[in-house]
Amino acid sequence: MMQGTNVTVNATVGIDKINFYTPNHYLDLVDLAQARGVDPNKFLIGIGQSKMSVAALDQDIVAMAANAAEPMLSADDRQKIGLLIVATESSIDQSKAAALFVQDLLELTGNLRAIEIKEACYGATAGIQLACDYVRSHPGRKALVIASDIARYGLDTPGEVTQGAGAVAMLVASDPAILAIEPESLYESRSTGDFWRPNYSTLAFARGKFSEEVYIGMFEELWAKAQDQEMANPEHLQALLFHIPFSKMGRKGLRTLGGGKIAEADYVRLTERFEQSIVYGKEVGNIYTGSIYLALLSLLENDESLRAGDRIGFYSYGSGSVAELYFGTLQPNYRQRLDVQAHRTLLDNRERLDMREYEAMFSAALVTDGSEQDLGRSDHSVAAPHYLAGVKNHERQYR
Ligand code: HMG
């Protein structure tokens, strides 16, 4: 039920806790630009990114997922989680769900459904919607959704500057402390060849400019539908979050609302909030399916002017392509659930790689011939209690 500027929603299911982890190495994009013979402003302004996280072999998507979720789960949460979803397009196994490794590392009960979801950068939104439906039909139980990815386009490719690595964990529950998610949303699926990664490749392929067109085109369609159905009155929208493969892409999405399409005051407000939503992502890079949720965390932790009751829109896009536009309302005590200091420390304490170290880390690979491999530990911080120790008998060994 919507009332006035601030919106009250009847169904109170949504995000109760949120946390993120990113590996402790990064590449400064000025170093990348210089090494590739590109004007640094192309990356800093044209693409809108400043750094990108780089994952060592021991921080694969399972380790990162567990590291993102570990600090936020209480004993009570662990008992009540009945659905565990890991959304990823950097899957480590064709058969066994990454969620089962994560269940083990997080010491969750066996009384849950553990699954992996894939649909490019849209996967975590599919996970969030499934989780909300699960909690609505199982009041009292909770769902853990973790988006975890390593974006890899290859050395010296146009996509290289848009790589990144990280995981965002979200606990979905009734009477959530952070964001109540509205049950009605708009979505569309359309088979496109804008971005894909065949089974034989560890690198993604992209038709870069075409992917931008599809991203924008699907946003415009969903936004127009939302207007027709009176779901997205800009006056009542305090922020609009975008999937952020790189910050300029989200900015291009938002700009489609400029030029008088919505009232100037609303456009200015949404633009100011957008700036706060890209603070973390500019330093982490594309984390694929977690990117829009990193944008949510960035907004909540960097914007002082948001208030409980504010309505936030989400434009989630996954290549291939599936897009969804949905909405949520900030809850009264959302600030108490945030840990700005921990996240700032996580970003600031990362180790800067030089180009040689970055290329070596990027090119390192796990064995594929059944031999044993022991990995060193790349992150000794409290932020990374979980790591991949090596490979034995074709199986990844976690600690
Ligand atoms: P490119 O061809 O190297 O870049 O690749 P460009 O030459 O088009 O330049 C980029 C921008 O920098 C342009 O601005 C230039 O004008 C500007 P724009 O026209 O875009 O506004 N520029 C400068 N600005 C300031 N100072 C300068 C300067 N020089 C140039 N000196 C591209 C860019 C994004 C295509 C490439 O990085 C790529 O292919 N990335 C991967 C694909 C991608 O991220 N697509 C986004 C939409 S699809 C999506 O979001 C889904 C995805 O996350 C995957 C999934 O769903 O799983 C990718």
CSV table of C-alpha atoms and ligand atoms in Angstrom, one decimal:
chain,number,residue,atom,x,y,z
A,1,MET,CA,0.0,0.0,0.0
A,2,MET,CA,1.6,3.3,-1.0
A,3,GLN,CA,1.0,6.5,1.0
A,4,GLY,CA,2.4,9.9,0.1
A,5,THR,CA,6.1,10.5,-0.5
A,6,ASN,CA,7.2,7.8,1.9
A,7,VAL,CA,5.9,4.4,1.1
A,8,THR,CA,4.7,1.8,3.5
A,9,VAL,CA,4.6,-1.8,2.2
A,10,ASN,CA,2.3,-4.4,3.6
A,11,ALA,CA,4.5,-7.4,3.0
A,12,THR,CA,7.6,-6.9,5.1
A,13,VAL,CA,10.0,-9.4,3.7
A,14,GLY,CA,13.4,-8.3,2.4
A,15,ILE,CA,17.1,-7.7,3.3
A,16,ASP,CA,17.8,-8.0,7.0
A,17,LYS,CA,21.6,-8.1,6.8
A,18,ILE,CA,24.2,-7.3,4.1
A,19,ASN,CA,28.0,-7.6,4.0
A,20,PHE,CA,30.7,-7.8,1.3
A,21,TYR,CA,34.1,-9.2,0.9
A,22,THR,CA,36.7,-8.3,-1.8
A,23,PRO,CA,40.2,-9.9,-2.1
A,24,ASN,CA,43.1,-8.0,-0.6
A,25,HIS,CA,44.9,-7.1,-3.9
A,26,TYR,CA,44.1,-4.4,-6.3
A,27,LEU,CA,45.4,-2.8,-9.5
A,28,ASP,CA,45.4,0.9,-9.8
A,29,LEU,CA,43.8,1.7,-13.2
A,30,VAL,CA,46.3,4.5,-13.9
A,31,ASP,CA,49.0,1.8,-13.9
A,32,LEU,CA,46.9,-0.3,-16.2
A,33,ALA,CA,46.3,2.7,-18.6
A,34,GLN,CA,50.0,3.5,-18.7
A,35,ALA,CA,51.0,-0.1,-19.4
A,36,ARG,CA,48.4,-0.3,-22.2
A,37,GLY,CA,49.4,3.0,-23.7
A,38,VAL,CA,45.9,4.6,-23.0
A,39,ASP,CA,45.2,8.0,-21.6
A,40,PRO,CA,44.3,7.4,-17.9
A,41,ASN,CA,41.3,9.7,-18.2
A,42,LYS,CA,39.7,7.1,-20.5
A,43,PHE,CA,39.6,4.7,-17.6
A,44,LEU,CA,39.0,7.3,-14.8
A,45,ILE,CA,36.4,9.3,-16.6
A,46,GLY,CA,35.4,7.5,-19.8
A,47,ILE,CA,34.8,4.2,-18.0
A,48,GLY,CA,34.5,5.8,-14.5
A,49,GLN,CA,36.6,3.3,-12.5
A,50,SER,CA,39.7,4.0,-10.4
A,51,LYS,CA,40.9,0.5,-9.1
A,52,MET,CA,40.0,-3.1,-9.6
A,53,SER,CA,40.3,-6.0,-7.1
A,54,VAL,CA,42.3,-9.0,-8.2
A,55,ALA,CA,41.7,-12.4,-6.7
A,56,ALA,CA,44.6,-14.8,-5.9
A,57,LEU,CA,43.9,-18.5,-6.5
A,58,ASP,CA,43.0,-19.1,-2.9
A,59,GLN,CA,40.1,-16.6,-3.0
A,60,ASP,CA,37.8,-18.3,-5.4
A,61,ILE,CA,34.1,-17.7,-5.5
A,62,VAL,CA,33.4,-20.2,-2.7
A,63,ALA,CA,36.0,-18.7,-0.3
A,64,MET,CA,34.8,-15.2,-1.1
A,65,ALA,CA,31.2,-16.1,-0.6
A,66,ALA,CA,31.9,-17.6,2.8
A,67,ASN,CA,34.0,-14.6,3.8
A,68,ALA,CA,31.2,-12.2,2.8
A,69,ALA,CA,28.6,-14.1,4.9
A,70,GLU,CA,30.7,-15.2,7.9
A,71,PRO,CA,30.8,-12.0,9.9
A,72,MET,CA,27.1,-11.2,9.7
A,73,LEU,CA,25.5,-14.5,10.7
A,74,SER,CA,24.4,-15.1,14.3
A,75,ALA,CA,23.8,-18.6,15.8
A,76,ASP,CA,20.1,-18.0,15.4
A,77,ASP,CA,20.4,-17.1,11.7
A,78,ARG,CA,22.4,-20.3,11.1
A,79,GLN,CA,19.6,-22.3,12.6
A,80,LYS,CA,16.8,-20.6,10.7
A,81,ILE,CA,18.4,-20.5,7.2
A,82,GLY,CA,16.2,-22.8,5.1
A,83,LEU,CA,17.4,-21.7,1.7
A,84,LEU,CA,21.0,-21.0,0.6
A,85,ILE,CA,21.6,-19.6,-2.8
A,86,VAL,CA,25.0,-18.8,-4.3
A,87,ALA,CA,24.6,-16.8,-7.5
A,88,THR,CA,27.6,-16.8,-9.8
A,89,GLU,CA,28.8,-16.9,-13.3
A,90,SER,CA,32.3,-18.0,-12.2
A,91,SER,CA,31.2,-21.5,-11.2
A,92,ILE,CA,33.8,-23.9,-10.0
A,93,ASP,CA,31.9,-27.1,-10.8
A,94,GLN,CA,29.5,-28.3,-13.5
A,95,SER,CA,27.5,-30.4,-11.1
A,96,LYS,CA,27.9,-29.6,-7.4
A,97,ALA,CA,26.4,-26.3,-6.3
A,98,ALA,CA,28.9,-23.8,-4.8
A,99,ALA,CA,26.3,-23.4,-2.1
A,100,LEU,CA,27.1,-26.8,-0.7
A,101,PHE,CA,30.8,-25.9,-0.1
A,102,VAL,CA,29.6,-22.6,1.4
A,103,GLN,CA,27.1,-24.4,3.7
A,104,ASP,CA,30.0,-26.5,5.0
A,105,LEU,CA,32.3,-23.5,5.6
A,106,LEU,CA,29.6,-21.5,7.3
A,107,GLU,CA,28.6,-24.5,9.4
A,108,LEU,CA,24.9,-24.2,8.5
A,109,THR,CA,22.5,-26.9,9.4
A,110,GLY,CA,21.6,-29.7,6.9
A,111,ASN,CA,17.9,-28.7,7.0
A,112,LEU,CA,18.1,-26.4,4.0
A,113,ARG,CA,18.0,-26.2,0.2
A,114,ALA,CA,21.4,-25.3,-1.1
A,115,ILE,CA,21.5,-24.3,-4.8
A,116,GLU,CA,23.5,-22.3,-7.3
A,117,ILE,CA,21.9,-19.8,-9.7
A,118,LYS,CA,23.4,-18.6,-13.0
A,119,GLU,CA,22.1,-15.9,-15.3
A,120,ALA,CA,25.1,-13.6,-15.7
A,121,CYS,CA,24.8,-10.4,-13.6
A,122,TYR,CA,21.1,-11.0,-13.0
A,123,GLY,CA,21.6,-14.2,-10.9
A,124,ALA,CA,21.6,-12.6,-7.5
A,125,THR,CA,18.4,-10.7,-8.2
A,126,ALA,CA,16.8,-14.0,-9.2
A,127,GLY,CA,18.1,-15.3,-5.9
A,128,ILE,CA,16.7,-12.4,-3.9
A,129,GLN,CA,13.3,-12.8,-5.5
A,130,LEU,CA,13.2,-16.5,-4.9
A,131,ALA,CA,14.4,-15.9,-1.3
A,132,CYS,CA,11.6,-13.4,-0.7
A,133,ASP,CA,9.0,-15.9,-2.0
A,134,TYR,CA,10.5,-18.6,0.2
A,135,VAL,CA,10.3,-16.4,3.3
A,136,ARG,CA,6.8,-15.3,2.5
A,137,SER,CA,5.7,-18.9,2.3
A,138,HIS,CA,7.9,-20.0,5.3
A,139,PRO,CA,7.5,-17.3,7.9
A,140,GLY,CA,10.1,-17.7,10.6
A,141,ARG,CA,12.7,-19.1,8.3
A,142,LYS,CA,15.4,-17.2,6.6
A,143,ALA,CA,17.3,-17.3,3.3
A,144,LEU,CA,20.9,-16.5,2.6
A,145,VAL,CA,21.7,-15.2,-0.9
A,146,ILE,CA,25.3,-14.7,-1.8
A,147,ALA,CA,26.5,-13.2,-5.1
A,148,SER,CA,30.2,-14.1,-5.8
A,149,ASP,CA,32.1,-13.5,-9.0
A,150,ILE,CA,35.5,-12.9,-10.6
A,151,ALA,CA,35.2,-10.9,-13.8
A,152,ARG,CA,37.8,-11.9,-16.3
A,153,TYR,CA,38.1,-10.6,-19.9
A,154,GLY,CA,41.8,-11.2,-20.5
A,155,LEU,CA,45.0,-9.2,-20.6
A,156,ASP,CA,45.0,-6.3,-23.0
A,157,THR,CA,41.4,-6.6,-24.1
A,158,PRO,CA,38.8,-3.8,-24.2
A,159,GLY,CA,37.1,-5.4,-21.2
A,160,GLU,CA,40.2,-5.6,-19.1
A,161,VAL,CA,39.6,-2.3,-17.3
A,162,THR,CA,36.1,-3.6,-16.3
A,163,GLN,CA,37.4,-6.7,-14.4
A,164,GLY,CA,37.0,-7.1,-10.6
A,165,ALA,CA,36.3,-9.7,-7.9
A,166,GLY,CA,34.2,-9.9,-4.8
A,167,ALA,CA,31.1,-11.2,-3.0
A,168,VAL,CA,28.0,-9.7,-1.4
A,169,ALA,CA,26.0,-11.7,1.1
A,170,MET,CA,22.4,-10.9,2.0
A,171,LEU,CA,20.2,-12.4,4.6
A,172,VAL,CA,16.5,-12.3,3.6
A,173,ALA,CA,14.0,-12.4,6.4
A,174,SER,CA,10.5,-11.3,7.6
A,175,ASP,CA,10.4,-7.9,9.2
A,176,PRO,CA,13.8,-7.1,7.7
A,177,ALA,CA,16.0,-4.5,9.4
A,178,ILE,CA,17.3,-2.9,6.2
A,179,LEU,CA,15.0,-3.1,3.2
A,180,ALA,CA,11.4,-4.3,2.7
A,181,ILE,CA,11.1,-5.6,-0.9
A,182,GLU,CA,7.9,-5.1,-2.8
A,183,PRO,CA,6.4,-8.3,-4.2
A,184,GLU,CA,5.4,-6.7,-7.5
A,185,SER,CA,8.2,-6.0,-10.0
A,186,LEU,CA,8.8,-5.8,-13.8
A,187,TYR,CA,11.0,-8.2,-15.7
A,188,GLU,CA,11.9,-9.3,-19.1
A,189,SER,CA,14.0,-12.1,-20.7
A,190,ARG,CA,15.3,-11.9,-24.2
A,191,SER,CA,18.0,-14.2,-25.8
A,192,THR,CA,20.9,-11.9,-26.9
A,193,GLY,CA,24.5,-12.5,-27.8
A,194,ASP,CA,26.0,-9.5,-25.9
A,195,PHE,CA,28.2,-11.3,-23.5
A,196,TRP,CA,28.9,-15.0,-22.8
A,197,ARG,CA,31.5,-17.5,-21.6
A,198,PRO,CA,31.6,-20.9,-23.2
A,199,ASN,CA,32.5,-23.9,-21.0
A,200,TYR,CA,35.9,-24.2,-22.5
A,201,SER,CA,36.9,-20.6,-21.7
A,202,THR,CA,38.0,-19.0,-18.4
A,203,LEU,CA,37.6,-15.6,-20.1
A,204,ALA,CA,34.3,-13.9,-21.0
A,205,PHE,CA,33.5,-12.7,-24.6
A,206,ALA,CA,31.6,-9.5,-25.1
A,207,ARG,CA,30.2,-7.5,-27.9
A,208,GLY,CA,30.9,-4.4,-25.8
A,209,LYS,CA,28.9,-1.6,-27.6
A,210,PHE,CA,26.0,-4.0,-28.3
A,211,SER,CA,25.9,-5.0,-24.6
A,212,GLU,CA,25.6,-1.4,-23.7
A,213,GLU,CA,22.7,-1.0,-26.1
A,214,VAL,CA,20.8,-4.0,-24.7
A,215,TYR,CA,21.4,-2.8,-21.1
A,216,ILE,CA,20.0,0.6,-22.0
A,217,GLY,CA,17.2,-0.7,-24.2
A,218,MET,CA,15.8,-3.1,-21.6
A,219,PHE,CA,16.0,-0.3,-18.9
A,220,GLU,CA,14.0,2.1,-21.1
A,221,GLU,CA,11.4,-0.6,-21.7
A,222,LEU,CA,11.0,-1.5,-18.1
A,223,TRP,CA,11.0,2.1,-17.0
A,224,ALA,CA,8.2,2.9,-19.5
A,225,LYS,CA,6.2,0.0,-18.3
A,226,ALA,CA,6.7,1.1,-14.7
A,227,GLN,CA,5.3,4.5,-15.7
A,228,ASP,CA,2.3,3.0,-17.4
A,229,GLN,CA,1.5,0.9,-14.4
A,230,GLU,CA,2.2,3.8,-12.0
A,231,MET,CA,4.9,1.8,-10.2
A,232,ALA,CA,7.8,4.2,-10.4
A,233,ASN,CA,6.6,7.8,-9.7
A,234,PRO,CA,10.0,9.6,-9.7
A,235,GLU,CA,8.8,12.1,-7.1
A,236,HIS,CA,8.5,9.2,-4.6
A,237,LEU,CA,11.7,7.6,-5.6
A,238,GLN,CA,14.7,8.6,-3.4
A,239,ALA,CA,17.3,6.5,-5.2
A,240,LEU,CA,17.6,4.4,-8.3
A,241,LEU,CA,20.3,1.7,-8.3
A,242,PHE,CA,21.8,0.1,-11.4
A,243,HIS,CA,23.8,-2.9,-12.3
A,244,ILE,CA,27.3,-1.4,-12.4
A,245,PRO,CA,29.7,-3.3,-14.7
A,246,PHE,CA,31.6,0.1,-14.6
A,247,SER,CA,30.2,3.3,-13.2
A,248,LYS,CA,29.8,5.0,-16.6
A,249,MET,CA,27.3,2.3,-17.6
A,250,GLY,CA,25.0,3.0,-14.7
A,251,ARG,CA,25.4,6.7,-15.4
A,252,LYS,CA,24.3,6.2,-19.0
A,253,GLY,CA,21.3,4.3,-17.7
A,254,LEU,CA,20.3,7.2,-15.4
A,255,ARG,CA,21.0,9.8,-18.1
A,256,THR,CA,18.1,8.3,-20.2
A,257,LEU,CA,15.8,10.0,-17.6
A,258,GLY,CA,17.5,13.4,-18.1
A,259,GLY,CA,16.6,16.1,-20.6
A,260,GLY,CA,13.1,16.7,-19.1
A,261,LYS,CA,11.9,13.1,-19.1
A,262,ILE,CA,11.4,13.4,-15.4
A,263,ALA,CA,11.2,16.6,-13.3
A,264,GLU,CA,14.6,18.3,-12.9
A,265,ALA,CA,14.4,18.1,-9.1
A,266,ASP,CA,13.9,14.4,-9.2
A,267,TYR,CA,16.7,13.9,-11.7
A,268,VAL,CA,19.1,15.9,-9.6
A,269,ARG,CA,18.2,13.9,-6.5
A,270,LEU,CA,18.6,10.6,-8.3
A,271,THR,CA,21.9,11.7,-9.7
A,272,GLU,CA,23.3,12.8,-6.3
A,273,ARG,CA,22.3,9.5,-4.8
A,274,PHE,CA,23.8,7.6,-7.8
A,275,GLU,CA,27.2,9.2,-7.0
A,276,GLN,CA,27.1,7.6,-3.5
A,277,SER,CA,26.1,4.3,-5.0
A,278,ILE,CA,29.3,4.0,-7.1
A,279,VAL,CA,31.8,4.8,-4.3
A,280,TYR,CA,32.7,1.2,-3.5
A,281,GLY,CA,32.2,-0.2,-7.0
A,282,LYS,CA,34.7,2.3,-8.5
A,283,GLU,CA,37.4,0.7,-6.3
A,284,VAL,CA,36.4,-2.9,-6.7
A,285,GLY,CA,35.4,-3.2,-10.4
A,286,ASN,CA,32.7,-5.4,-11.9
A,287,ILE,CA,31.7,-8.2,-9.5
A,288,TYR,CA,29.1,-9.2,-12.0
A,289,THR,CA,26.0,-10.4,-10.1
A,290,GLY,CA,26.9,-8.7,-6.9
A,291,SER,CA,27.5,-5.3,-8.5
A,292,ILE,CA,24.1,-3.8,-7.9
A,293,TYR,CA,24.1,-5.0,-4.3
A,294,LEU,CA,27.5,-3.5,-3.7
A,295,ALA,CA,25.9,-0.3,-5.1
A,296,LEU,CA,23.2,-0.7,-2.5
A,297,LEU,CA,25.7,-1.1,0.3
A,298,SER,CA,27.7,1.9,-1.1
A,299,LEU,CA,24.6,4.1,-1.1
A,300,LEU,CA,23.6,3.1,2.4
A,301,GLU,CA,27.0,3.6,3.9
A,302,ASN,CA,28.0,6.8,2.1
A,303,ASP,CA,24.8,8.8,1.9
A,304,GLU,CA,23.9,10.7,5.1
A,305,SER,CA,20.6,12.1,3.7
A,306,LEU,CA,18.6,8.9,3.2
A,307,ARG,CA,15.8,8.2,5.7
A,308,ALA,CA,13.7,5.3,6.9
A,309,GLY,CA,10.7,5.1,4.6
A,310,ASP,CA,12.6,6.1,1.5
A,311,ARG,CA,11.8,4.1,-1.6
A,312,ILE,CA,14.7,2.8,-3.7
A,313,GLY,CA,14.5,1.3,-7.2
A,314,PHE,CA,16.8,-1.4,-8.5
A,315,TYR,CA,17.5,-2.0,-12.2
A,316,SER,CA,19.2,-5.4,-12.4
A,317,TYR,CA,20.6,-6.5,-15.7
A,318,GLY,CA,22.3,-9.7,-16.7
A,319,SER,CA,23.7,-10.3,-20.2
A,320,GLY,CA,22.2,-12.9,-22.3
A,321,SER,CA,19.7,-11.2,-21.2
A,322,VAL,CA,17.4,-10.9,-18.2
A,323,ALA,CA,16.5,-7.5,-16.7
A,324,GLU,CA,14.3,-6.6,-13.7
A,325,LEU,CA,13.1,-3.4,-12.2
A,326,TYR,CA,12.0,-3.7,-8.6
A,327,PHE,CA,11.5,-1.5,-5.5
A,328,GLY,CA,12.1,-1.6,-1.8
A,329,THR,CA,11.6,0.6,1.3
A,330,LEU,CA,14.3,1.5,3.8
A,331,GLN,CA,13.5,0.3,7.3
A,332,PRO,CA,13.7,2.3,10.6
A,333,ASN,CA,16.9,0.8,12.0
A,334,TYR,CA,18.8,0.2,8.8
A,335,ARG,CA,21.8,2.2,9.9
A,336,GLN,CA,22.4,-0.1,12.8
A,337,ARG,CA,23.0,-3.0,10.5
A,338,LEU,CA,25.8,-1.3,8.5
A,339,ASP,CA,29.6,-1.5,9.2
A,340,VAL,CA,31.1,1.4,7.4
A,341,GLN,CA,34.4,1.1,9.2
A,342,ALA,CA,34.9,-2.6,8.4
A,343,HIS,CA,34.2,-2.0,4.7
A,344,ARG,CA,36.4,1.1,4.4
A,345,THR,CA,39.2,-0.8,6.2
A,346,LEU,CA,38.7,-3.8,3.8
A,347,LEU,CA,39.1,-1.5,0.8
A,348,ASP,CA,41.9,0.6,2.2
A,349,ASN,CA,44.1,-2.2,3.5
A,350,ARG,CA,44.3,-4.0,0.1
A,351,GLU,CA,47.8,-4.4,-1.3
A,352,ARG,CA,48.6,-2.6,-4.5
A,353,LEU,CA,50.0,-4.8,-7.3
A,354,ASP,CA,52.4,-3.6,-9.9
A,355,MET,CA,51.7,-4.7,-13.5
A,356,ARG,CA,54.0,-7.7,-13.3
A,357,GLU,CA,52.4,-9.0,-10.2
A,358,TYR,CA,48.9,-8.4,-11.6
A,359,GLU,CA,49.6,-10.2,-14.8
A,360,ALA,CA,51.2,-13.1,-12.9
A,361,MET,CA,48.2,-13.3,-10.5
A,362,PHE,CA,45.8,-13.1,-13.5
A,363,SER,CA,47.5,-15.9,-15.4
A,364,ALA,CA,47.9,-18.3,-12.4
A,365,ALA,CA,45.7,-21.4,-12.7
A,366,LEU,CA,44.7,-24.4,-10.8
A,367,VAL,CA,45.9,-27.8,-12.0
A,368,THR,CA,43.5,-29.6,-14.4
A,369,ASP,CA,45.2,-33.0,-14.7
A,370,GLY,CA,44.4,-34.6,-11.3
A,371,SER,CA,47.7,-33.8,-9.7
A,372,GLU,CA,47.9,-32.3,-6.2
A,373,GLN,CA,48.4,-28.6,-5.7
A,374,ASP,CA,49.0,-26.7,-2.5
A,375,LEU,CA,48.2,-23.0,-2.6
A,376,GLY,CA,49.8,-20.4,-0.3
A,377,ARG,CA,47.5,-18.0,1.5
A,378,SER,CA,47.1,-14.6,0.0
A,379,ASP,CA,44.9,-12.9,2.7
A,380,HIS,CA,45.8,-13.4,6.3
A,381,SER,CA,43.4,-10.7,7.6
A,382,VAL,CA,40.4,-11.4,9.8
A,383,ALA,CA,38.3,-10.6,6.8
A,384,ALA,CA,39.3,-13.8,5.1
A,385,PRO,CA,39.0,-16.8,7.5
A,386,HIS,CA,38.0,-19.0,4.6
A,387,TYR,CA,40.3,-19.9,1.7
A,388,LEU,CA,41.0,-22.5,-0.9
A,389,ALA,CA,44.0,-24.6,0.3
A,390,GLY,CA,44.6,-26.6,-2.8
A,391,VAL,CA,43.4,-29.3,-5.1
A,392,LYS,CA,43.5,-33.1,-4.5
A,393,ASN,CA,41.9,-35.9,-6.5
A,394,HIS,CA,40.2,-33.3,-8.8
A,395,GLU,CA,38.5,-31.8,-5.7
A,396,ARG,CA,39.0,-28.3,-4.2
A,397,GLN,CA,40.1,-28.4,-0.6
A,398,TYR,CA,38.8,-25.5,1.6
A,399,ARG,CA,39.9,-24.4,5.0
B,1,HMG,P1,36.3,0.6,-25.5
B,1,HMG,O1,35.8,0.4,-26.9
B,1,HMG,O2,37.7,0.4,-25.2
B,1,HMG,O3,36.0,2.1,-25.0
B,1,HMG,O4,35.5,-0.3,-24.6
B,1,HMG,P2,35.5,3.4,-25.8
B,1,HMG,O5,36.6,3.7,-26.8
B,1,HMG,O6,34.1,3.3,-26.3
B,1,HMG,O7,35.6,4.4,-24.6
B,1,HMG,C1,34.9,4.3,-23.5
B,1,HMG,C2,34.4,5.7,-23.1
B,1,HMG,O8,35.6,6.4,-22.7
B,1,HMG,C3,33.8,6.5,-24.2
B,1,HMG,O9,32.7,7.2,-23.5
B,1,HMG,C4,34.9,7.4,-24.6
B,1,HMG,O10,34.4,8.6,-25.2
B,1,HMG,C5,35.6,7.7,-23.3
B,1,HMG,P3,31.2,6.9,-23.9
B,1,HMG,O11,31.0,7.1,-25.4
B,1,HMG,O12,31.0,5.4,-23.6
B,1,HMG,O13,30.4,7.8,-23.0
B,1,HMG,N1,36.9,8.2,-23.5
B,1,HMG,C6,37.5,9.2,-22.7
B,1,HMG,N2,37.0,9.9,-21.7
B,1,HMG,C7,37.8,10.8,-21.1
B,1,HMG,N3,39.1,11.0,-21.5
B,1,HMG,C8,39.6,10.3,-22.5
B,1,HMG,C9,38.8,9.3,-23.1
B,1,HMG,N4,39.0,8.4,-24.1
B,1,HMG,C10,37.9,7.7,-24.3
B,1,HMG,N5,40.9,10.5,-22.8
B,1,HMG,C11,33.6,-1.2,-23.3
B,1,HMG,C12,34.5,0.1,-23.6
B,1,HMG,C13,32.7,-0.9,-22.1
B,1,HMG,C14,32.8,-1.5,-24.5
B,1,HMG,C15,34.6,-2.4,-22.9
B,1,HMG,O14,35.3,-2.0,-21.7
B,1,HMG,C16,33.9,-3.7,-22.7
B,1,HMG,O15,33.6,-4.4,-23.7
B,1,HMG,N6,33.5,-4.0,-21.5
B,1,HMG,C17,32.8,-5.3,-21.2
B,1,HMG,C18,31.3,-5.3,-21.5
B,1,HMG,C19,30.5,-4.5,-20.6
B,1,HMG,O16,30.9,-4.2,-19.5
B,1,HMG,N7,29.3,-4.1,-21.0
B,1,HMG,C20,28.4,-3.3,-20.2
B,1,HMG,C21,26.9,-3.6,-20.5
B,1,HMG,S1,26.5,-5.4,-20.4
B,1,HMG,C22,26.5,-5.7,-18.7
B,1,HMG,O17,26.5,-4.8,-17.9
B,1,HMG,C23,26.6,-7.1,-18.2
B,1,HMG,C24,28.0,-7.6,-17.7
B,1,HMG,O18,28.2,-7.1,-16.4
B,1,HMG,C25,28.1,-9.1,-17.8
B,1,HMG,C26,27.0,-9.9,-17.1
B,1,HMG,O19,25.8,-9.7,-17.2
B,1,HMG,O20,27.4,-11.0,-16.6
B,1,HMG,C27,29.1,-7.1,-18.6
